[in-house]
Structures are given as C-alpha cells and as structure tokens.
Amino acid sequence: QVQLVESGGGLVQPGGSLRLSCAASGSISSIHAMGWYRQAPGKQRELVARFPTNDIANTAASVKGRFTISRDNAKNTVYLQMNSLKPEDTAVYYCNYRDGTGDSWGQGTQVTVSS
C-alpha cells in the first residue's frame, strides 16, 4: 500500500505559476512510476506529466513548454512546476503512483486559473 500526500493547488491568474508536490510513503517498490494527471468537469482524466518505469520523463503536448516535472528520490516526492497557466488548465490535479501491483492515487488538488 502506498499513500500519496499532495500540496500546492490554489487559485491563480492567467500567466501565473503554481508548484505542486506529491510525497509518497508506504510500500514503495524500487521499480515504479510517478506522475500527474488532471480532470476537468465533464472530461476524462488525462495525463499531464510523469516519470515512467524506464525513468524517462514525459510531458503531454497540451502543457509542453509550460509545465516541468521533477523529483527528489530521497524524499519519494514528485513536483510539477506549472508556468504560464491558462484558464483551460483549470482542473483537479491528481498524483499517481504505479508499480507492478497497480495504481495509487492522491486525493486531488484543485487548480483554478481565472482572472
């Protein structure tokens, strides 16, 4: 069992920045993936960025050049630096952990981009 604790969501104006954090604890496998997904009202949950099991970072085309995923392995923590935010980035952002046994999810943190 893996627990995920998220922080950093909030309200920001268009063009602003936010930094999300996700700390994992519990039965963490040495081979795992962590990343960020988001879900807007009425829409399906979609991948934002992640470190897959092969340790290559991927970023969705919709946020390419604006969002950056990073990690601190010593803290089992993944970050999402979100710059140049747009209203269409408004969503609940979920931290994800995946290993050979399946997925774990954070509780979700609301990101609202509005003037």
mmCIF file of C-alpha atoms in Angstrom:
data_model
loop_
_atom_site.group_PDB
_atom_site.id
_atom_site.type_symbol
_atom_site.label_atom_id
_atom_site.label_comp_id
_atom_site.label_asym_id
_atom_site.label_seq_id
_atom_site.Cartn_x
_atom_site.Cartn_y
_atom_site.Cartn_z
ATOM 1 C CA GLN A 1 0.000 0.000 0.000
ATOM 2 C CA VAL A 2 1.274 3.448 -0.995
ATOM 3 C CA GLN A 3 -0.035 6.722 0.366
ATOM 4 C CA LEU A 4 0.258 9.985 -1.558
ATOM 5 C CA VAL A 5 0.104 13.435 0.021
ATOM 6 C CA GLU A 6 -0.365 16.379 -2.320
ATOM 7 C CA SER A 7 0.007 20.105 -1.838
ATOM 8 C CA GLY A 8 0.311 23.309 -3.833
ATOM 9 C CA GLY A 9 -3.034 23.769 -5.554
ATOM 10 C CA GLY A 10 -4.957 27.006 -5.498
ATOM 11 C CA LEU A 11 -6.288 29.968 -7.428
ATOM 12 C CA VAL A 12 -4.015 31.816 -9.821
ATOM 13 C CA GLN A 13 -4.432 34.402 -12.568
ATOM 14 C CA PRO A 14 -3.713 33.566 -16.209
ATOM 15 C CA GLY A 15 0.014 33.696 -16.833
ATOM 16 C CA GLY A 16 0.780 32.858 -13.229
ATOM 17 C CA SER A 17 2.583 29.900 -11.716
ATOM 18 C CA LEU A 18 1.984 27.140 -9.198
ATOM 19 C CA ARG A 19 4.144 24.321 -7.893
ATOM 20 C CA LEU A 20 2.507 21.034 -6.931
ATOM 21 C CA SER A 21 4.157 18.497 -4.653
ATOM 22 C CA CYS A 22 3.376 14.835 -4.049
ATOM 23 C CA ALA A 23 5.105 12.803 -1.359
ATOM 24 C CA ALA A 24 4.784 9.018 -1.426
ATOM 25 C CA SER A 25 5.078 6.721 1.562
ATOM 26 C CA GLY A 26 4.424 3.085 2.401
ATOM 27 C CA SER A 27 5.353 0.010 0.379
ATOM 28 C CA ILE A 28 7.263 1.764 -2.358
ATOM 29 C CA SER A 29 8.767 -0.510 -4.973
ATOM 30 C CA SER A 30 12.237 0.156 -6.329
ATOM 31 C CA ILE A 31 10.650 -0.041 -9.783
ATOM 32 C CA HIS A 32 7.773 2.379 -10.074
ATOM 33 C CA ALA A 33 6.378 5.325 -11.975
ATOM 34 C CA MET A 34 5.031 8.575 -10.582
ATOM 35 C CA GLY A 35 3.314 11.441 -12.296
ATOM 36 C CA TRP A 36 0.467 13.899 -12.522
ATOM 37 C CA TYR A 37 -2.961 13.629 -14.106
ATOM 38 C CA ARG A 38 -5.800 16.125 -14.246
ATOM 39 C CA GLN A 39 -9.548 16.043 -14.676
ATOM 40 C CA ALA A 40 -11.761 18.959 -15.631
ATOM 41 C CA PRO A 41 -15.554 18.922 -15.087
ATOM 42 C CA GLY A 42 -17.274 16.702 -17.641
ATOM 43 C CA LYS A 43 -13.999 15.447 -19.044
ATOM 44 C CA GLN A 44 -11.922 12.320 -18.724
ATOM 45 C CA ARG A 45 -8.847 12.201 -16.552
ATOM 46 C CA GLU A 46 -5.767 12.852 -18.668
ATOM 47 C CA LEU A 47 -2.032 12.515 -18.264
ATOM 48 C CA VAL A 48 -0.118 15.727 -17.618
ATOM 49 C CA ALA A 49 3.424 14.532 -16.981
ATOM 50 C CA ARG A 50 5.142 11.539 -15.463
ATOM 51 C CA PHE A 51 8.298 9.600 -14.835
ATOM 52 C CA PRO A 52 7.600 6.128 -16.269
ATOM 53 C CA THR A 53 9.209 2.919 -15.076
ATOM 54 C CA ASN A 54 12.042 3.367 -17.582
ATOM 55 C CA ASP A 55 12.909 6.670 -15.838
ATOM 56 C CA ILE A 56 12.269 8.868 -18.874
ATOM 57 C CA ALA A 57 10.143 11.919 -18.166
ATOM 58 C CA ASN A 58 7.182 12.567 -20.443
ATOM 59 C CA THR A 59 5.020 15.663 -20.743
ATOM 60 C CA ALA A 60 1.679 15.979 -22.501
ATOM 61 C CA ALA A 61 1.587 18.117 -25.629
ATOM 62 C CA SER A 62 -1.039 20.395 -24.089
ATOM 63 C CA VAL A 63 1.401 21.576 -21.405
ATOM 64 C CA LYS A 64 4.680 21.193 -23.271
ATOM 65 C CA GLY A 65 6.998 24.109 -22.646
ATOM 66 C CA ARG A 66 4.937 25.359 -19.691
ATOM 67 C CA PHE A 67 4.952 22.535 -17.133
ATOM 68 C CA THR A 68 8.006 20.729 -15.809
ATOM 69 C CA ILE A 69 8.016 17.545 -13.759
ATOM 70 C CA SER A 70 10.854 16.847 -11.346
ATOM 71 C CA ARG A 71 11.578 14.504 -8.474
ATOM 72 C CA ASP A 72 13.511 14.061 -5.273
ATOM 73 C CA ASN A 73 14.176 10.356 -4.872
ATOM 74 C CA ALA A 74 15.451 10.727 -1.313
ATOM 75 C CA LYS A 75 12.082 12.195 -0.304
ATOM 76 C CA ASN A 76 9.988 9.994 -2.624
ATOM 77 C CA THR A 77 8.488 13.221 -3.883
ATOM 78 C CA VAL A 78 7.416 14.377 -7.334
ATOM 79 C CA TYR A 79 6.866 18.013 -8.244
ATOM 80 C CA LEU A 80 5.013 19.770 -11.021
ATOM 81 C CA GLN A 81 6.127 23.304 -11.809
ATOM 82 C CA MET A 82 3.295 24.990 -13.691
ATOM 83 C CA ASN A 83 4.123 28.214 -15.525
ATOM 84 C CA SER A 84 2.206 30.402 -17.969
ATOM 85 C CA LEU A 85 -1.044 28.976 -16.685
ATOM 86 C CA LYS A 86 -4.143 29.234 -18.846
ATOM 87 C CA PRO A 87 -7.845 29.028 -17.933
ATOM 88 C CA GLU A 88 -8.020 25.695 -19.743
ATOM 89 C CA ASP A 89 -5.549 24.307 -17.203
ATOM 90 C CA THR A 90 -8.286 24.531 -14.579
ATOM 91 C CA ALA A 91 -8.855 21.034 -13.211
ATOM 92 C CA VAL A 92 -8.386 18.762 -10.259
ATOM 93 C CA TYR A 93 -4.809 17.516 -10.376
ATOM 94 C CA TYR A 94 -4.078 14.014 -9.122
ATOM 95 C CA CYS A 95 -0.766 12.486 -8.166
ATOM 96 C CA ASN A 96 -0.291 8.922 -9.389
ATOM 97 C CA TYR A 97 1.980 6.096 -8.305
ATOM 98 C CA ARG A 98 2.256 2.864 -10.291
ATOM 99 C CA ASP A 99 4.184 -0.332 -9.750
ATOM 100 C CA GLY A 100 3.737 -3.986 -10.641
ATOM 101 C CA THR A 101 0.740 -4.330 -8.303
ATOM 102 C CA GLY A 102 -1.303 -1.447 -9.690
ATOM 103 C CA ASP A 103 -2.064 2.230 -9.114
ATOM 104 C CA SER A 104 -2.307 4.521 -6.125
ATOM 105 C CA TRP A 105 -3.824 7.995 -6.320
ATOM 106 C CA GLY A 106 -3.653 11.147 -4.302
ATOM 107 C CA GLN A 107 -6.789 12.871 -3.065
ATOM 108 C CA GLY A 108 -6.582 15.508 -5.786
ATOM 109 C CA THR A 109 -5.844 19.205 -5.520
ATOM 110 C CA GLN A 110 -7.855 21.918 -7.235
ATOM 111 C CA VAL A 111 -6.083 24.256 -9.626
ATOM 112 C CA THR A 112 -8.167 27.187 -10.803
ATOM 113 C CA VAL A 113 -6.842 29.654 -13.369
ATOM 114 C CA SER A 114 -9.052 32.712 -13.602
ATOM 115 C CA SER A 115 -8.861 36.477 -13.689
#
